[in-house]
Amino acid sequence: MEKQHIDWSNLGFEYTKTDYRFSATWLDGQWSEGELVTSEYIQLHEGSPALHYAQQCFEGLKAQTAKDGRILLFRPELNCERMQNTSDRLSMPRVPRELFLRGVVEAVRANASWVPPYGSGASLYIRPLLIGVGANMGLRPAKQYEFRVIVCPVGSYYKSGGLAVVSLAVSDFDRAAPHGLGDVKAGANYPGGLYATRKAQELGAYEALYLDAAQHRYIEEAGSANVVIATKDGKLITPSSSAILPGITRRSIMEIGKQVLGMPIEDRPIDLRAEIQSFNEVAACGTAAVLSPVGKLWYDGAWHRFYGNGESVGPVMQELYDTLCEIQRGERPDSFGWTHEVTL
Ligand code: PLP
Ligand code: COI
């Protein structure tokens, strides 16, 4: 199979139209079989609850080419579980596991020429989407749904590229309410962050870092990624909160920290003011962000710098990044059983 002729190494995190997308519909309690379609447009009824009341959710995962040419997905069953939890919270029907995984695999397989080659540094980003459609006006669940899986080749999420140091600015705005939607992947969690991100960027940061909405005291997460911290006393810590997205990358990094690096790990509330002096290395992590070391943080009117005066990548984040990427690219035995091959 011949690959597309594109400059794989210089891709950003952008939409590219690929050849096929997978689409299945739900009506009267039943999911259709699902099929590959070629049009990138969805014809929507103007009354669709996805448009009026944001009754929609999405997922994000990646496929990569291994050294031996296999195409590998990373923990896709966890994306399926998370989409099911999100659907429950948004009163949408669950996409059954078999349909979710088949949709992902078929979309990747049909677009195999778009999966970036091994060594390019790029990957195929997979975006499953579930939207409430059909005529509706009052605030009630949609009567029809579409599950769609689109794929695009992407490079690094933050413009710096690769394992480069980024910066965050603590936001005055809240991302999610304590008992709101923060722990599910609802699209509705994101547009409010566009303004907060713009404010963070005006300060020279890449993105906003949110604190808990009740007290503005505990670290929650960045706009599009979770946070992990290596402390000066050798622990790997990550914030626990009922209002943050339970990231699959974060969960994997914590497991790598424990099992591969042998670090004590803690998943607990992290009081920014009280603990910032104990942070040695900080990173943002997620499917799109992978693991992006945070060199400096704008907080309380000043920049706070972490490892190497905020200019270099520390050894813990380097090793976590290398181990994660090696597993994802099949360069290291997958002792955790995290990768899932897409056979062509
Ligand atoms: N937090 C937010 C707000 C996100 O959008 C994402 C991305 O999906 C993450 C965290 C990281 O989650 P994951 O590692 O599952 O991609
Ligand atoms: C992901 O990392 O998959 C996400 O969904 C984050 C998104 C804002 C690009």
mmCIF file of C-alpha atoms and ligand atoms in Angstrom:
data_model
loop_
_atom_site.group_PDB
_atom_site.id
_atom_site.type_symbol
_atom_site.label_atom_id
_atom_site.label_comp_id
_atom_site.label_asym_id
_atom_site.label_seq_id
_atom_site.Cartn_x
_atom_site.Cartn_y
_atom_site.Cartn_z
ATOM 1 C CA MET A 1 0.000 0.000 0.000
ATOM 2 C CA GLU A 2 1.464 3.307 -1.091
ATOM 3 C CA LYS A 3 1.523 6.139 1.447
ATOM 4 C CA GLN A 4 0.202 9.613 0.668
ATOM 5 C CA HIS A 5 2.816 12.026 -0.593
ATOM 6 C CA ILE A 6 2.810 14.561 2.206
ATOM 7 C CA ASP A 7 5.474 16.162 4.369
ATOM 8 C CA TRP A 8 4.888 13.932 7.406
ATOM 9 C CA SER A 9 7.570 15.521 9.545
ATOM 10 C CA ASN A 10 6.087 19.005 9.350
ATOM 11 C CA LEU A 11 2.467 18.259 10.167
ATOM 12 C CA GLY A 12 0.773 20.337 12.834
ATOM 13 C CA PHE A 13 -2.358 19.387 14.740
ATOM 14 C CA GLU A 14 -4.790 20.243 11.962
ATOM 15 C CA TYR A 15 -7.725 18.733 10.120
ATOM 16 C CA THR A 16 -6.780 16.933 6.921
ATOM 17 C CA LYS A 17 -9.433 15.321 4.812
ATOM 18 C CA THR A 18 -8.725 11.611 4.568
ATOM 19 C CA ASP A 19 -10.540 9.156 2.294
ATOM 20 C CA TYR A 20 -13.066 7.467 4.576
ATOM 21 C CA ARG A 21 -14.962 7.957 7.804
ATOM 22 C CA PHE A 22 -17.071 5.413 9.703
ATOM 23 C CA SER A 23 -20.681 6.255 10.458
ATOM 24 C CA ALA A 24 -23.412 4.437 12.393
ATOM 25 C CA THR A 25 -26.812 5.741 13.464
ATOM 26 C CA TRP A 26 -29.126 5.065 16.405
ATOM 27 C CA LEU A 27 -32.875 5.161 16.073
ATOM 28 C CA ASP A 28 -35.678 3.538 18.087
ATOM 29 C CA GLY A 29 -33.238 1.892 20.489
ATOM 30 C CA GLN A 30 -31.140 0.250 17.760
ATOM 31 C CA TRP A 31 -27.685 0.913 16.355
ATOM 32 C CA SER A 32 -27.216 0.427 12.630
ATOM 33 C CA GLU A 33 -24.398 -1.831 11.449
ATOM 34 C CA GLY A 34 -22.282 1.180 10.468
ATOM 35 C CA GLU A 35 -20.415 1.800 7.227
ATOM 36 C CA LEU A 36 -17.525 3.652 5.698
ATOM 37 C CA VAL A 37 -18.541 6.835 3.891
ATOM 38 C CA THR A 38 -16.555 9.257 1.796
ATOM 39 C CA SER A 39 -18.191 12.645 2.414
ATOM 40 C CA GLU A 40 -16.739 14.804 5.151
ATOM 41 C CA TYR A 41 -20.083 16.591 5.513
ATOM 42 C CA ILE A 42 -22.927 15.559 7.809
ATOM 43 C CA GLN A 43 -26.395 16.711 6.893
ATOM 44 C CA LEU A 44 -28.004 17.816 10.155
ATOM 45 C CA HIS A 45 -31.564 18.740 11.005
ATOM 46 C CA GLU A 46 -31.688 22.339 12.239
ATOM 47 C CA GLY A 47 -33.399 21.118 15.430
ATOM 48 C CA SER A 48 -30.536 18.773 16.381
ATOM 49 C CA PRO A 49 -29.864 18.824 20.152
ATOM 50 C CA ALA A 50 -26.137 18.627 19.365
ATOM 51 C CA LEU A 51 -26.466 22.145 17.905
ATOM 52 C CA HIS A 52 -28.734 23.744 20.501
ATOM 53 C CA TYR A 53 -27.919 22.053 23.771
ATOM 54 C CA ALA A 54 -24.468 20.581 23.067
ATOM 55 C CA GLN A 55 -25.746 17.045 23.396
ATOM 56 C CA GLN A 56 -22.593 15.565 21.968
ATOM 57 C CA CYS A 57 -19.306 14.056 23.058
ATOM 58 C CA PHE A 58 -16.042 12.944 21.527
ATOM 59 C CA GLU A 59 -12.920 10.887 22.078
ATOM 60 C CA GLY A 60 -9.325 11.080 20.929
ATOM 61 C CA LEU A 61 -6.759 8.348 20.372
ATOM 62 C CA LYS A 62 -3.883 7.662 18.006
ATOM 63 C CA ALA A 63 -2.582 5.009 15.631
ATOM 64 C CA GLN A 64 1.142 4.772 14.941
ATOM 65 C CA THR A 65 3.299 2.735 12.632
ATOM 66 C CA ALA A 66 5.707 0.403 14.421
ATOM 67 C CA LYS A 67 9.241 -0.316 13.243
ATOM 68 C CA ASP A 68 8.093 -3.607 11.725
ATOM 69 C CA GLY A 69 5.280 -1.847 9.814
ATOM 70 C CA ARG A 70 2.386 -2.903 12.049
ATOM 71 C CA ILE A 71 -0.233 -0.241 12.813
ATOM 72 C CA LEU A 72 -0.807 0.079 16.554
ATOM 73 C CA LEU A 73 -3.621 1.680 18.543
ATOM 74 C CA PHE A 74 -3.039 2.659 22.150
ATOM 75 C CA ARG A 75 -5.580 1.356 24.714
ATOM 76 C CA PRO A 76 -8.659 1.927 22.515
ATOM 77 C CA GLU A 77 -10.931 0.018 24.906
ATOM 78 C CA LEU A 78 -10.390 2.765 27.497
ATOM 79 C CA ASN A 79 -11.644 5.399 25.045
ATOM 80 C CA CYS A 80 -14.695 3.231 24.500
ATOM 81 C CA GLU A 81 -15.335 2.975 28.250
ATOM 82 C CA ARG A 82 -14.916 6.720 28.671
ATOM 83 C CA MET A 83 -17.277 7.485 25.810
ATOM 84 C CA GLN A 84 -19.836 5.182 27.426
ATOM 85 C CA ASN A 85 -19.496 7.041 30.766
ATOM 86 C CA THR A 86 -19.845 10.355 28.950
ATOM 87 C CA SER A 87 -22.928 9.124 27.091
ATOM 88 C CA ASP A 88 -24.563 8.067 30.360
ATOM 89 C CA ARG A 89 -23.961 11.525 31.830
ATOM 90 C CA LEU A 90 -25.362 13.257 28.723
ATOM 91 C CA SER A 91 -28.385 10.945 28.371
ATOM 92 C CA MET A 92 -27.146 9.555 25.071
ATOM 93 C CA PRO A 93 -27.205 5.873 24.082
ATOM 94 C CA ARG A 94 -23.962 3.979 24.664
ATOM 95 C CA VAL A 95 -21.979 3.010 21.597
ATOM 96 C CA PRO A 96 -21.493 -0.724 22.193
ATOM 97 C CA ARG A 97 -17.861 -1.798 22.601
ATOM 98 C CA GLU A 98 -17.944 -3.962 19.484
ATOM 99 C CA LEU A 99 -19.273 -1.082 17.362
ATOM 100 C CA PHE A 100 -16.833 1.450 18.825
ATOM 101 C CA LEU A 101 -13.780 -0.744 18.238
ATOM 102 C CA ARG A 102 -14.939 -1.830 14.799
ATOM 103 C CA GLY A 103 -15.575 1.804 13.823
ATOM 104 C CA VAL A 104 -12.077 2.800 14.933
ATOM 105 C CA VAL A 105 -10.381 -0.158 13.258
ATOM 106 C CA GLU A 106 -12.308 0.210 9.996
ATOM 107 C CA ALA A 107 -11.613 3.947 9.799
ATOM 108 C CA VAL A 108 -7.890 3.349 10.337
ATOM 109 C CA ARG A 109 -7.701 0.404 7.963
ATOM 110 C CA ALA A 110 -9.561 2.212 5.175
ATOM 111 C CA ASN A 111 -7.197 5.176 5.557
ATOM 112 C CA ALA A 112 -4.004 3.134 5.915
ATOM 113 C CA SER A 113 -2.239 5.296 3.324
ATOM 114 C CA TRP A 114 -2.694 8.228 5.726
ATOM 115 C CA VAL A 115 -1.065 6.537 8.731
ATOM 116 C CA PRO A 116 2.284 8.332 9.054
ATOM 117 C CA PRO A 117 5.303 6.123 8.406
ATOM 118 C CA TYR A 118 7.558 4.904 11.184
ATOM 119 C CA GLY A 119 10.184 7.458 12.146
ATOM 120 C CA SER A 120 8.255 10.484 10.859
ATOM 121 C CA GLY A 121 7.311 11.646 14.351
ATOM 122 C CA ALA A 122 3.690 11.966 13.220
ATOM 123 C CA SER A 123 0.673 9.804 14.036
ATOM 124 C CA LEU A 124 -2.878 9.227 12.889
ATOM 125 C CA TYR A 125 -5.251 11.025 15.253
ATOM 126 C CA ILE A 126 -8.595 9.261 15.610
ATOM 127 C CA ARG A 127 -11.620 11.274 16.635
ATOM 128 C CA PRO A 128 -14.776 9.307 17.513
ATOM 129 C CA LEU A 129 -17.796 11.585 17.767
ATOM 130 C CA LEU A 130 -21.322 10.989 19.111
ATOM 131 C CA ILE A 131 -23.983 13.593 18.355
ATOM 132 C CA GLY A 132 -27.689 13.959 19.097
ATOM 133 C CA VAL A 133 -29.528 14.700 15.840
ATOM 134 C CA GLY A 134 -33.054 15.044 14.469
ATOM 135 C CA ALA A 135 -35.916 17.478 14.951
ATOM 136 C CA ASN A 136 -36.205 18.785 18.491
ATOM 137 C CA MET A 137 -36.901 22.031 20.292
ATOM 138 C CA GLY A 138 -37.462 21.511 24.029
ATOM 139 C CA LEU A 139 -34.665 20.462 26.340
ATOM 140 C CA ARG A 140 -34.894 16.693 26.118
ATOM 141 C CA PRO A 141 -32.653 13.957 24.746
ATOM 142 C CA ALA A 142 -32.420 13.525 20.977
ATOM 143 C CA LYS A 143 -34.374 10.713 19.395
ATOM 144 C CA GLN A 144 -31.600 9.928 16.911
ATOM 145 C CA TYR A 145 -27.803 9.811 17.160
ATOM 146 C CA GLU A 146 -24.838 9.527 14.856
ATOM 147 C CA PHE A 147 -21.572 7.856 15.842
ATOM 148 C CA ARG A 148 -18.804 8.884 13.493
ATOM 149 C CA VAL A 149 -15.075 8.168 13.478
ATOM 150 C CA ILE A 150 -12.814 10.504 11.553
ATOM 151 C CA VAL A 151 -9.037 10.273 11.258
ATOM 152 C CA CYS A 152 -6.318 12.812 10.367
ATOM 153 C CA PRO A 153 -2.529 12.561 10.273
ATOM 154 C CA VAL A 154 -1.092 14.957 12.876
ATOM 155 C CA GLY A 155 2.194 16.192 14.261
ATOM 156 C CA SER A 156 2.743 17.700 17.679
ATOM 157 C CA TYR A 157 -0.056 19.552 19.429
ATOM 158 C CA TYR A 158 1.942 22.426 20.845
ATOM 159 C CA LYS A 159 3.737 24.413 18.182
ATOM 160 C CA SER A 160 7.173 23.859 19.703
ATOM 161 C CA GLY A 161 7.152 20.271 18.364
ATOM 162 C CA GLY A 162 8.577 17.013 19.754
ATOM 163 C CA LEU A 163 9.548 16.922 23.394
ATOM 164 C CA ALA A 164 9.869 20.686 23.775
ATOM 165 C CA VAL A 165 9.256 22.728 26.904
ATOM 166 C CA VAL A 166 5.932 24.611 27.069
ATOM 167 C CA SER A 167 4.456 27.108 29.517
ATOM 168 C CA LEU A 168 1.092 27.431 31.265
ATOM 169 C CA ALA A 169 -0.706 30.309 32.952
ATOM 170 C CA VAL A 170 -3.031 29.739 35.907
ATOM 171 C CA SER A 171 -6.480 30.878 34.826
ATOM 172 C CA ASP A 172 -8.910 33.049 36.772
ATOM 173 C CA PHE A 173 -11.672 31.159 34.988
ATOM 174 C CA ASP A 174 -13.036 27.745 35.860
ATOM 175 C CA ARG A 175 -13.118 24.840 33.474
ATOM 176 C CA ALA A 176 -15.695 22.685 35.212
ATOM 177 C CA ALA A 177 -17.930 22.726 38.275
ATOM 178 C CA PRO A 178 -17.237 20.223 41.085
ATOM 179 C CA HIS A 179 -20.316 18.154 40.283
ATOM 180 C CA GLY A 180 -20.564 19.247 36.666
ATOM 181 C CA LEU A 181 -19.221 17.684 33.485
ATOM 182 C CA GLY A 182 -15.470 17.952 34.050
ATOM 183 C CA ASP A 183 -14.878 14.226 34.411
ATOM 184 C CA VAL A 184 -16.528 13.344 31.108
ATOM 185 C CA LYS A 185 -15.443 14.216 27.594
ATOM 186 C CA ALA A 186 -18.365 16.435 26.608
ATOM 187 C CA GLY A 187 -17.658 18.951 23.864
ATOM 188 C CA ALA A 188 -19.471 21.467 26.090
ATOM 189 C CA ASN A 189 -16.425 21.538 28.378
ATOM 190 C CA TYR A 190 -14.238 23.106 25.730
ATOM 191 C CA PRO A 191 -15.557 26.347 24.197
ATOM 192 C CA GLY A 192 -15.385 28.207 27.527
ATOM 193 C CA GLY A 193 -11.698 27.374 27.519
ATOM 194 C CA LEU A 194 -11.103 29.199 24.245
ATOM 195 C CA TYR A 195 -11.316 32.524 26.058
ATOM 196 C CA ALA A 196 -9.200 31.317 28.978
ATOM 197 C CA THR A 197 -6.586 30.049 26.513
ATOM 198 C CA ARG A 198 -6.532 33.400 24.735
ATOM 199 C CA LYS A 199 -5.935 35.144 28.067
ATOM 200 C CA ALA A 200 -3.137 32.667 28.868
ATOM 201 C CA GLN A 201 -1.599 33.277 25.458
ATOM 202 C CA GLU A 202 -1.681 37.035 26.003
ATOM 203 C CA LEU A 203 0.611 36.367 28.952
ATOM 204 C CA GLY A 204 2.943 34.407 26.701
ATOM 205 C CA ALA A 205 1.837 30.939 27.825
ATOM 206 C CA TYR A 206 0.760 28.094 25.560
ATOM 207 C CA GLU A 207 -2.362 27.273 27.485
ATOM 208 C CA ALA A 208 -4.398 27.824 30.652
ATOM 209 C CA LEU A 209 -3.990 25.778 33.818
ATOM 210 C CA TYR A 210 -7.192 25.511 35.834
ATOM 211 C CA LEU A 211 -7.556 25.365 39.586
ATOM 212 C CA ASP A 212 -10.533 23.814 41.372
ATOM 213 C CA ALA A 213 -13.682 25.892 40.975
ATOM 214 C CA ALA A 214 -14.715 25.838 44.645
ATOM 215 C CA GLN A 215 -11.550 27.256 46.240
ATOM 216 C CA HIS A 216 -9.096 28.125 43.455
ATOM 217 C CA ARG A 217 -6.512 26.282 45.416
ATOM 218 C CA TYR A 218 -5.969 22.801 44.007
ATOM 219 C CA ILE A 219 -4.508 22.061 40.584
ATOM 220 C CA GLU A 220 -6.980 20.553 38.141
ATOM 221 C CA GLU A 221 -5.709 20.326 34.575
ATOM 222 C CA ALA A 222 -4.735 22.276 31.491
ATOM 223 C CA GLY A 223 -7.180 23.140 28.704
ATOM 224 C CA SER A 224 -6.438 20.056 26.652
ATOM 225 C CA ALA A 225 -4.274 17.869 28.868
ATOM 226 C CA ASN A 226 -3.780 16.540 32.395
ATOM 227 C CA VAL A 227 -0.859 17.384 34.649
ATOM 228 C CA VAL A 228 1.827 15.183 36.214
ATOM 229 C CA ILE A 229 4.556 16.416 38.549
ATOM 230 C CA ALA A 230 7.891 14.937 39.645
ATOM 231 C CA THR A 231 8.632 16.315 43.115
ATOM 232 C CA LYS A 232 12.007 17.200 44.570
ATOM 233 C CA ASP A 233 11.719 14.227 46.922
ATOM 234 C CA GLY A 234 11.361 11.792 44.015
ATOM 235 C CA LYS A 235 7.621 11.158 43.822
ATOM 236 C CA LEU A 236 5.391 11.282 40.786
ATOM 237 C CA ILE A 237 2.137 13.031 41.667
ATOM 238 C CA THR A 238 -1.008 13.921 39.775
ATOM 239 C CA PRO A 239 -4.122 15.813 40.918
ATOM 240 C CA SER A 240 -7.175 13.851 41.938
ATOM 241 C CA SER A 241 -10.423 15.706 41.432
ATOM 242 C CA SER A 242 -13.974 14.825 40.465
ATOM 243 C CA ALA A 243 -13.887 17.614 37.880
ATOM 244 C CA ILE A 244 -10.962 16.619 35.638
ATOM 245 C CA LEU A 245 -10.880 14.365 32.640
ATOM 246 C CA PRO A 246 -9.579 10.898 33.586
ATOM 247 C CA GLY A 247 -6.880 10.846 30.927
ATOM 248 C CA ILE A 248 -5.623 7.617 29.450
ATOM 249 C CA THR A 249 -2.151 9.088 28.927
ATOM 250 C CA ARG A 250 -1.952 10.246 32.551
ATOM 251 C CA ARG A 251 -3.045 6.848 33.802
ATOM 252 C CA SER A 252 -0.417 5.176 31.598
ATOM 253 C CA ILE A 253 2.319 7.589 32.661
ATOM 254 C CA MET A 254 1.582 6.993 36.330
ATOM 255 C CA GLU A 255 1.820 3.244 35.723
ATOM 256 C CA ILE A 256 5.127 3.679 33.858
ATOM 257 C CA GLY A 257 6.425 5.902 36.674
ATOM 258 C CA LYS A 258 5.632 3.213 39.197
ATOM 259 C CA GLN A 259 6.546 0.053 37.304
ATOM 260 C CA VAL A 260 9.385 1.179 35.031
ATOM 261 C CA LEU A 261 10.950 4.109 36.895
ATOM 262 C CA GLY A 262 10.173 2.636 40.334
ATOM 263 C CA MET A 263 8.839 5.947 41.646
ATOM 264 C CA PRO A 264 6.335 6.277 44.495
ATOM 265 C CA ILE A 265 3.150 7.636 42.897
ATOM 266 C CA GLU A 266 0.351 9.678 44.417
ATOM 267 C CA ASP A 267 -3.018 10.629 42.983
ATOM 268 C CA ARG A 268 -4.273 13.293 45.403
ATOM 269 C CA PRO A 269 -5.377 16.920 45.688
ATOM 270 C CA ILE A 270 -2.379 19.191 45.017
ATOM 271 C CA ASP A 271 -2.457 22.584 46.717
ATOM 272 C CA LEU A 272 -0.626 24.860 44.278
ATOM 273 C CA ARG A 273 0.426 27.607 46.698
ATOM 274 C CA ALA A 274 1.502 25.259 49.442
ATOM 275 C CA GLU A 275 3.356 22.810 47.198
ATOM 276 C CA ILE A 276 4.814 24.703 44.252
ATOM 277 C CA GLN A 277 8.252 24.907 45.876
ATOM 278 C CA SER A 278 8.416 21.113 45.960
ATOM 279 C CA PHE A 279 7.864 20.697 42.206
ATOM 280 C CA ASN A 280 10.954 19.669 40.287
ATOM 281 C CA GLU A 281 9.506 18.721 36.884
ATOM 282 C CA VAL A 282 5.997 19.436 35.653
ATOM 283 C CA ALA A 283 4.354 18.171 32.466
ATOM 284 C CA ALA A 284 1.068 18.323 30.587
ATOM 285 C CA CYS A 285 -0.043 14.976 29.183
ATOM 286 C CA GLY A 286 -2.733 13.727 26.858
ATOM 287 C CA THR A 287 -3.261 11.975 23.548
ATOM 288 C CA ALA A 288 -2.698 15.168 21.551
ATOM 289 C CA ALA A 289 -0.103 16.702 23.912
ATOM 290 C CA VAL A 290 1.682 13.336 24.529
ATOM 291 C CA LEU A 291 3.984 14.443 27.376
ATOM 292 C CA SER A 292 4.946 18.095 27.187
ATOM 293 C CA PRO A 293 7.264 19.361 29.922
ATOM 294 C CA VAL A 294 6.081 22.619 31.484
ATOM 295 C CA GLY A 295 9.090 24.867 32.018
ATOM 296 C CA LYS A 296 7.295 27.769 33.597
ATOM 297 C CA LEU A 297 3.952 28.623 35.129
ATOM 298 C CA TRP A 298 2.356 32.051 35.419
ATOM 299 C CA TYR A 299 0.796 32.246 38.886
ATOM 300 C CA ASP A 300 0.067 35.135 41.226
ATOM 301 C CA GLY A 301 1.514 37.708 38.844
ATOM 302 C CA ALA A 302 4.894 36.038 38.280
ATOM 303 C CA TRP A 303 6.560 33.252 36.328
ATOM 304 C CA HIS A 304 7.569 30.249 38.412
ATOM 305 C CA ARG A 305 10.243 28.150 36.788
ATOM 306 C CA PHE A 306 10.785 24.438 37.172
ATOM 307 C CA TYR A 307 13.621 22.117 36.176
ATOM 308 C CA GLY A 308 16.643 23.743 34.481
ATOM 309 C CA ASN A 309 15.352 27.264 34.962
ATOM 310 C CA GLY A 310 12.354 26.275 32.860
ATOM 311 C CA GLU A 311 14.428 25.834 29.741
ATOM 312 C CA SER A 312 15.275 22.163 29.556
ATOM 313 C CA VAL A 313 13.614 18.785 29.798
ATOM 314 C CA GLY A 314 14.248 17.010 33.094
ATOM 315 C CA PRO A 315 15.329 13.367 33.376
ATOM 316 C CA VAL A 316 12.053 12.031 34.769
ATOM 317 C CA MET A 317 9.887 13.535 32.038
ATOM 318 C CA GLN A 318 12.412 12.463 29.412
ATOM 319 C CA GLU A 319 12.292 8.853 30.600
ATOM 320 C CA LEU A 320 8.516 8.815 30.937
ATOM 321 C CA TYR A 321 8.166 10.266 27.431
ATOM 322 C CA ASP A 322 10.661 7.837 25.911
ATOM 323 C CA THR A 323 9.066 4.812 27.560
ATOM 324 C CA LEU A 324 5.531 5.822 26.575
ATOM 325 C CA CYS A 325 6.500 6.540 22.952
ATOM 326 C CA GLU A 326 8.550 3.351 22.673
ATOM 327 C CA ILE A 327 5.561 1.295 23.802
ATOM 328 C CA GLN A 328 3.212 3.173 21.466
ATOM 329 C CA ARG A 329 5.551 2.628 18.501
ATOM 330 C CA GLY A 330 6.228 -1.004 19.317
ATOM 331 C CA GLU A 331 9.930 -0.324 19.971
ATOM 332 C CA ARG A 332 9.851 -1.922 23.370
ATOM 333 C CA PRO A 333 8.102 -5.074 24.584
ATOM 334 C CA ASP A 334 4.565 -4.112 25.524
ATOM 335 C CA SER A 335 4.613 -5.801 28.919
ATOM 336 C CA PHE A 336 1.482 -3.877 29.889
ATOM 337 C CA GLY A 337 -0.543 -5.188 26.917
ATOM 338 C CA TRP A 338 -1.552 -1.663 25.930
ATOM 339 C CA THR A 339 -1.197 -1.744 22.157
ATOM 340 C CA HIS A 340 -3.783 -3.138 19.767
ATOM 341 C CA GLU A 341 -2.775 -4.030 16.239
ATOM 342 C CA VAL A 342 -4.912 -3.023 13.270
ATOM 343 C CA THR A 343 -4.446 -5.744 10.685
ATOM 344 C CA LEU A 344 -4.703 -4.642 7.076
HETATM 345 N N1 PLP B 1 -7.752 16.740 29.777
HETATM 346 C C1 PLP B 1 -8.432 17.285 28.767
HETATM 347 C C2 PLP B 1 -9.240 18.493 29.020
HETATM 348 C C3 PLP B 1 -8.381 16.697 27.491
HETATM 349 O O1 PLP B 1 -9.071 17.225 26.473
HETATM 350 C C4 PLP B 1 -7.569 15.555 27.288
HETATM 351 C C5 PLP B 1 -7.507 14.917 25.980
HETATM 352 O O2 PLP B 1 -8.186 14.012 25.671
HETATM 353 C C6 PLP B 1 -6.878 15.035 28.386
HETATM 354 C C7 PLP B 1 -6.988 15.652 29.603
HETATM 355 C C8 PLP B 1 -6.023 13.830 28.257
HETATM 356 O O3 PLP B 1 -6.761 12.645 28.070
HETATM 357 P P1 PLP B 1 -6.163 11.444 27.248
HETATM 358 O O4 PLP B 1 -4.828 11.153 27.828
HETATM 359 O O5 PLP B 1 -7.121 10.327 27.459
HETATM 360 O O6 PLP B 1 -6.065 11.873 25.842
HETATM 361 C C1 COI B 2 -6.917 14.757 22.895
HETATM 362 O O1 COI B 2 -5.808 14.878 23.404
HETATM 363 O O2 COI B 2 -7.244 13.728 22.275
HETATM 364 C C2 COI B 2 -7.927 15.797 22.999
HETATM 365 O O3 COI B 2 -9.064 15.492 22.825
HETATM 366 C C3 COI B 2 -7.564 17.188 23.296
HETATM 367 C C4 COI B 2 -8.161 18.105 22.271
HETATM 368 C C5 COI B 2 -8.428 19.444 22.851
HETATM 369 C C6 COI B 2 -7.279 18.198 21.058
#
